[in-house]
Coordinates of C-alpha atoms (C1' of nucleotides) in Angstrom, one line a residue:
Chain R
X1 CA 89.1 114.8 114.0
X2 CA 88.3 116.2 110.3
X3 CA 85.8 118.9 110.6
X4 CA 83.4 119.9 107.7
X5 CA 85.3 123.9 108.3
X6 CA 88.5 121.4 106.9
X7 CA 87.1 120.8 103.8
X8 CA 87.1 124.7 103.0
X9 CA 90.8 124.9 103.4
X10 CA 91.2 121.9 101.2
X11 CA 89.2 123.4 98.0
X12 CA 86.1 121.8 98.7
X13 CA 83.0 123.5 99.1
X14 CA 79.9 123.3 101.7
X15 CA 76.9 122.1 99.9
X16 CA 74.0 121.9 101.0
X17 CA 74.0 117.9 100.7
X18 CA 77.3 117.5 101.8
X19 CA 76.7 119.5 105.3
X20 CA 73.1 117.9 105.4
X21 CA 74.7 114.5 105.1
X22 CA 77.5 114.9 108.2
X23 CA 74.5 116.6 110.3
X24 CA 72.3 113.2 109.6
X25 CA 75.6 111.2 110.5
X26 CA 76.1 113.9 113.5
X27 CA 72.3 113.3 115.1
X28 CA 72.1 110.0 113.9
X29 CA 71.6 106.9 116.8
X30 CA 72.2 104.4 114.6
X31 CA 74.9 104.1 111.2
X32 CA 72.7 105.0 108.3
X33 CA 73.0 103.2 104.6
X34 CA 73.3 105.4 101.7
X35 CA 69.5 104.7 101.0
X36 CA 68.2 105.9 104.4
X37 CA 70.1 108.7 103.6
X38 CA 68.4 109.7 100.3
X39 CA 65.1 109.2 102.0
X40 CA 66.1 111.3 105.3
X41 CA 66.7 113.7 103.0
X42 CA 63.6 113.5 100.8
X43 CA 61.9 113.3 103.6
X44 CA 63.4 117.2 104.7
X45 CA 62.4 118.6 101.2
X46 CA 66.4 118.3 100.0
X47 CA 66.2 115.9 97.0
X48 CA 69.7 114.9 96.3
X49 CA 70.3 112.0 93.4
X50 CA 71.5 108.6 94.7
X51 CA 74.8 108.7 92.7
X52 CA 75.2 111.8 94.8
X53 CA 74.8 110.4 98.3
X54 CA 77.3 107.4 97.0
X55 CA 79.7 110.5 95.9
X56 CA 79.2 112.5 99.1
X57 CA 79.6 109.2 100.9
X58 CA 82.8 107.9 99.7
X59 CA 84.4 111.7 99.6
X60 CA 83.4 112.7 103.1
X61 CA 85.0 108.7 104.3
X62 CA 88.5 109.7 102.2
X63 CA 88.1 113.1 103.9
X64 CA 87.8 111.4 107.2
X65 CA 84.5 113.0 108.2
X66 CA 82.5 109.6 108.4
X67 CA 83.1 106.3 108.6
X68 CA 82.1 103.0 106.7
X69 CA 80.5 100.1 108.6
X70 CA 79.5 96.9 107.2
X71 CA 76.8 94.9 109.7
X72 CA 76.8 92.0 107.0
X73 CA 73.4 93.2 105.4
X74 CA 74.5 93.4 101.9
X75 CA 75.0 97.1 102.2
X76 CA 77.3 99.5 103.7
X77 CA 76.1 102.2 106.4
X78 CA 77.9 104.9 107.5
X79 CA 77.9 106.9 110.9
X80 CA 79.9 110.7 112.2
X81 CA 83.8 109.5 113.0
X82 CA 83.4 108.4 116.2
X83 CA 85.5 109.8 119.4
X84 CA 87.7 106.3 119.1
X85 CA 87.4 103.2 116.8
X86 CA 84.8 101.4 118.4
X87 CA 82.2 97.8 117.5
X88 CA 78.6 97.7 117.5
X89 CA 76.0 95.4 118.9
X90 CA 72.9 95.1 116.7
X91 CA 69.9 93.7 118.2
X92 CA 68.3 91.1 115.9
X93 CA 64.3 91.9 116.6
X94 CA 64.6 95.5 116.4
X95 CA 67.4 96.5 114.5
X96 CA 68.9 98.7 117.5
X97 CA 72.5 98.8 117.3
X98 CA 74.6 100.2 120.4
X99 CA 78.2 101.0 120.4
X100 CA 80.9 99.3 122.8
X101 CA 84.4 100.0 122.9
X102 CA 86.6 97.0 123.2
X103 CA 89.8 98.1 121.7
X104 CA 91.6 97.2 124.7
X105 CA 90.8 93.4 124.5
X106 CA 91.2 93.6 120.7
X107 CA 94.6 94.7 121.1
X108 CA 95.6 92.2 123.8
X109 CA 94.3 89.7 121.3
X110 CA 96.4 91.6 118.1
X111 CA 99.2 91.0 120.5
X112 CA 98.6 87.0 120.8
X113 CA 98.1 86.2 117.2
X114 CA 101.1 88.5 116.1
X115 CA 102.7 86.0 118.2
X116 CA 101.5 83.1 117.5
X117 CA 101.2 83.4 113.6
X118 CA 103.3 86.1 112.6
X119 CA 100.7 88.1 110.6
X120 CA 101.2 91.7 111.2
X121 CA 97.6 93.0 112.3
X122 CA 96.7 96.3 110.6
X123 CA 93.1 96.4 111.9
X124 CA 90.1 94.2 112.5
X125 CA 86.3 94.3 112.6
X126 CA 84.0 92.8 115.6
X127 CA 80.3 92.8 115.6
X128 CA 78.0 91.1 118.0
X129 CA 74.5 90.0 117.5
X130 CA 71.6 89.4 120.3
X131 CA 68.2 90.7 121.5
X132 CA 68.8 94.3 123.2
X133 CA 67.6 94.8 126.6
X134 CA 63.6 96.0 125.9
X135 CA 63.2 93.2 123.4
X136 CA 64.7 90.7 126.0
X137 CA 61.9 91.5 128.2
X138 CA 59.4 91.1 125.2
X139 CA 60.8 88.4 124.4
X140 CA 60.1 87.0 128.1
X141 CA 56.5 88.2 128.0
X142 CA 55.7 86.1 124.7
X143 CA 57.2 83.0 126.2
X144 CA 56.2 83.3 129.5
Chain U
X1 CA 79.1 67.8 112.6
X2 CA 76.5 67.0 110.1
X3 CA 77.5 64.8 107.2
X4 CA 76.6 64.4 103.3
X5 CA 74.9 61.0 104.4
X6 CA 73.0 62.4 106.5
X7 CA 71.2 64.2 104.1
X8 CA 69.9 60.8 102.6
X9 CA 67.9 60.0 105.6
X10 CA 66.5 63.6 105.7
X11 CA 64.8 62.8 102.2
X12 CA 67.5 64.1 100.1
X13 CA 69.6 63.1 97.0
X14 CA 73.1 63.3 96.9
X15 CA 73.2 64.9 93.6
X16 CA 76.4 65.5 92.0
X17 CA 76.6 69.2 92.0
X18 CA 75.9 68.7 95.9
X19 CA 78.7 66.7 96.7
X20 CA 81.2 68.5 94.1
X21 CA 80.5 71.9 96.8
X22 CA 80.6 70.0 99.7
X23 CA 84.6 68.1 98.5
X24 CA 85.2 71.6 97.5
X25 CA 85.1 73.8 100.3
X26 CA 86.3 70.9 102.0
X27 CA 89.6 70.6 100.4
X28 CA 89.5 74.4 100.0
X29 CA 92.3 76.4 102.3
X30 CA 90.0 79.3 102.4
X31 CA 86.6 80.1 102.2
X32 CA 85.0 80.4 98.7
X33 CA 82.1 82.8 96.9
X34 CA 79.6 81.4 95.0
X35 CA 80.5 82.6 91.6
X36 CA 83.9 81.1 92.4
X37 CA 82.4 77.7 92.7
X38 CA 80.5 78.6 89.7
X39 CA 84.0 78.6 87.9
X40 CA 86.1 76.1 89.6
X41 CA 82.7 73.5 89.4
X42 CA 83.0 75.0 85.6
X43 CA 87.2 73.9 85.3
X44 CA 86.3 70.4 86.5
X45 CA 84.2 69.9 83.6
X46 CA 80.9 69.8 86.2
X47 CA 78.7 72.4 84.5
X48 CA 76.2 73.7 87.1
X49 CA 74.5 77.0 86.8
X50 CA 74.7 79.5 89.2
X51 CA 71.3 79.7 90.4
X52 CA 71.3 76.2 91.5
X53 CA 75.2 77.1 93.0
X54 CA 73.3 79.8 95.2
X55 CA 70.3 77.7 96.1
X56 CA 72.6 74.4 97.5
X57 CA 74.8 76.8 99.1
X58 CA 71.4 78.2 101.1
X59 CA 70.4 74.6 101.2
X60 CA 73.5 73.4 103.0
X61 CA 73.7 75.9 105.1
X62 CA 70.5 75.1 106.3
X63 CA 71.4 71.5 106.7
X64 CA 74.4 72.7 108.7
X65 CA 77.0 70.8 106.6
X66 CA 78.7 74.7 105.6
X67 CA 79.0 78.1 106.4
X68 CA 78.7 81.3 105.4
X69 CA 80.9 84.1 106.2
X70 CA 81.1 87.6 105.1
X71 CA 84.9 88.9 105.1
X72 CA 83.3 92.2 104.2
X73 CA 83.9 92.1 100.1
X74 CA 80.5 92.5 99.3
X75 CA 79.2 89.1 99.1
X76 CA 79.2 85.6 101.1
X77 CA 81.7 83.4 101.5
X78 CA 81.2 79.7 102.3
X79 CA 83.7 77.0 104.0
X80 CA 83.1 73.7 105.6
X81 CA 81.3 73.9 109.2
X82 CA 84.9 73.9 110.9
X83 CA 85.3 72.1 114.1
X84 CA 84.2 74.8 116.3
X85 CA 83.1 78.2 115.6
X86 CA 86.4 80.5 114.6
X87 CA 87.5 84.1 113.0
X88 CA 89.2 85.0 110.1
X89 CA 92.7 87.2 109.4
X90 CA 92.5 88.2 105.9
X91 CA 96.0 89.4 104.5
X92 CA 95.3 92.4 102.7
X93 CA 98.2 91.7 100.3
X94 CA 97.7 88.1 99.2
X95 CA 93.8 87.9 100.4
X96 CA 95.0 84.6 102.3
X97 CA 93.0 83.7 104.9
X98 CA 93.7 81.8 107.9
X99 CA 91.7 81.1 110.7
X100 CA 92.1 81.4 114.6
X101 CA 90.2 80.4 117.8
X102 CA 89.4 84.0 120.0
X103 CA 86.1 82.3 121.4
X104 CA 87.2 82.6 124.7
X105 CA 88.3 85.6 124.6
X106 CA 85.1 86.3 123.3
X107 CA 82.8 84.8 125.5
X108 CA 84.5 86.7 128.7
X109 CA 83.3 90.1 126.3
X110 CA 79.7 88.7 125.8
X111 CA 79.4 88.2 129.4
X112 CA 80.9 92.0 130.1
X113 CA 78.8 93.3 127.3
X114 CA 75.4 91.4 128.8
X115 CA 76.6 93.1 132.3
X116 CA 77.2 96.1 131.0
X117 CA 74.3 96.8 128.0
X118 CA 71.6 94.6 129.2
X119 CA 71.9 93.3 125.7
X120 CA 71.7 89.4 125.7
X121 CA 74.1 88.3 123.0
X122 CA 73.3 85.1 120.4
X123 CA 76.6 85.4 118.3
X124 CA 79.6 88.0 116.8
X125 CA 81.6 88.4 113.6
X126 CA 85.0 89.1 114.0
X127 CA 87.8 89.7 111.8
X128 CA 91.0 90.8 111.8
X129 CA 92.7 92.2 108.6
X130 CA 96.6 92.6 107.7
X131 CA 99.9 91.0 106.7
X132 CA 100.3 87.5 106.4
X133 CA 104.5 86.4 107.0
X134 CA 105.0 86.1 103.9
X135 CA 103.9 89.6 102.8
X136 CA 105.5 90.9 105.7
X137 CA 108.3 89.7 104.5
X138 CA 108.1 91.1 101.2
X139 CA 107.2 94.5 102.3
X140 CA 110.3 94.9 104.6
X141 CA 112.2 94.0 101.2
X142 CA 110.2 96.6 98.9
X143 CA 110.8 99.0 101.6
X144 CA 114.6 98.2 102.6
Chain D
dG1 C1' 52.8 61.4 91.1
dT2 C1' 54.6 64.1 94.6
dA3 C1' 58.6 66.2 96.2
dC4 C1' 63.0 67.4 95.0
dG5 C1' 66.5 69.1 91.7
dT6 C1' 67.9 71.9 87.7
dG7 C1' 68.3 75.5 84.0
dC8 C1' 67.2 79.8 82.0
dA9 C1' 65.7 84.3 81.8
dA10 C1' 64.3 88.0 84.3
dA11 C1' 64.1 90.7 88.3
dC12 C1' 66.2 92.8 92.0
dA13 C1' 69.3 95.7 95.4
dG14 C1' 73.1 98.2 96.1
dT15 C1' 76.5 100.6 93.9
dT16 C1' 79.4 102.6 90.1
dT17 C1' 80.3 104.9 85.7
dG18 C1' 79.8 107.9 81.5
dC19 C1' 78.4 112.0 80.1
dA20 C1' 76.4 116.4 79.9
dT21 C1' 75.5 120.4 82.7
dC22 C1' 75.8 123.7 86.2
dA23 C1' 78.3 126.6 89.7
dT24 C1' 82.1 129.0 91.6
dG25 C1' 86.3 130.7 92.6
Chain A
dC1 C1' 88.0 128.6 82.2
dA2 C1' 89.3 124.9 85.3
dT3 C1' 87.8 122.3 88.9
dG4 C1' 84.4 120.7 91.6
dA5 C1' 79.5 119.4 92.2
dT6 C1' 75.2 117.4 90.4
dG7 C1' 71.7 114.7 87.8
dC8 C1' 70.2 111.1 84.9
dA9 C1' 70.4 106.9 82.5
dA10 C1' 72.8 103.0 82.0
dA11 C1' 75.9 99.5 83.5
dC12 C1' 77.5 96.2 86.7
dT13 C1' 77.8 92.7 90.6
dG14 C1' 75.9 89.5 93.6
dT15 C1' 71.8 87.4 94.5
dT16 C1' 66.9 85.9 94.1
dT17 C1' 62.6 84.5 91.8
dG18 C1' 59.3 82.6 88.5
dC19 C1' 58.5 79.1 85.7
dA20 C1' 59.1 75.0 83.0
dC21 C1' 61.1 70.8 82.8
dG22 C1' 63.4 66.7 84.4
dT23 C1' 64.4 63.0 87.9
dA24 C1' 63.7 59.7 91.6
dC25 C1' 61.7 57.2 95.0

DNA sequence: GTACGTGCAAACAGTTTGCATCATG
DNA sequence: CATGATGCAAACTGTTTGCACGTAC
């Protein structure tokens, strides 16, 4: 995993908005879009132009520091590279979105459709939508 | 499946910029954006403007005769409502699309996913990117 | 004549680009 | 001083909205 002490040895240097970005990733529960980001950091006292964050952004994803997820809202959001490749559940009420590995099934199914229609699978992208556990049980509440 | 005609009885004309998307994603081997069936309504000769493109497109989603995918390009795509609900391999090459059935697959995940996360699930996205045969093929050669 | 349908211009969100400037090895 | 980092305004893409007009039962 690419650290941010990497970057040095490459010829790039620490900013302040570049380390205060991958620390937001870092800490962050949730993936964060390019706008949250500017905010977060506005919010800290560390005003840093949007055409910087979208620099800093794509940079630190070629560099391998972050990643780039796409939860079909019309944006992009971005989150620390994670231990493994992973998916993401996001709950529709509250926005929560929890991560879940299924690489092993993906795989299996990578292996079927290799098979079965000779495209040669480079990677793939599996989200899942739903109501997370607390607003199941709020959910249950207004009905009941 | 819901059909044009059945738009008739729900109050609604079948105007000819309504049918024209419906026959073309139909017909269409792979899903289409909006601006393209701004240009390929346009090559027929059937001048619509986008804005009414966009709003039918919304429209017949709602009315469930298409649907609306997002193959993660930055915009929506839309086909025909397919048979059953299906995924997507894109070739990253060619951009050809072709379309597989992993729901069950997927519906033994939901139910490990709903065991596991307390998370109750109402739907997923999943696509799988790569190298369709024939640019398989053709990568071997540019390689060999 | 009341919904529905359409076109046009403008607005909008997210993102990128051009250009000038600053900072640092 | 050469490269990298930054800011600002402007451009650009995909999409939506406001409003006026046109059409059809």
């Amino acid at each position: 995993m690419t650290q941010l002490t990497d970057l040095k040895s490459r010829g790039h240097s620490l900013t302040k908005a570049r380390k205060a970005l991958v620390e937001l990733l870092d800490v962050s529960q949730k993936p964060l879009s390019a706008m949250d980001l500017v905010a977060v950091l506005f919010e800290r006292g560390l005003k840093v132009n949007k055409t910087t964050v979208y620099r800093e952004l794509k940079f630190l994803v070629e560099q391998g520091l972050i990643c780039e997820i796409d939860l079909g809202e019309g944006n992009k959001r971005y989150e620390a590279v994670p231990t493994s490749h992973h998916h993401h559940i996001v709950c529709q009420q509250c926005n929560a979105v929890t991560c879940l590995d299924m690489e092993d099934e993906l795989h299996l199914m990578e292996q079927q459709i290799t098979d079965r229609t000779g495209f040669v699978i480079a990677g793939h992208d599996l989200k899942f939508f739903g109501l997370c556990p607390t607003c199941v049980v709020l959910a249950a509440e207004t009905t009941a």
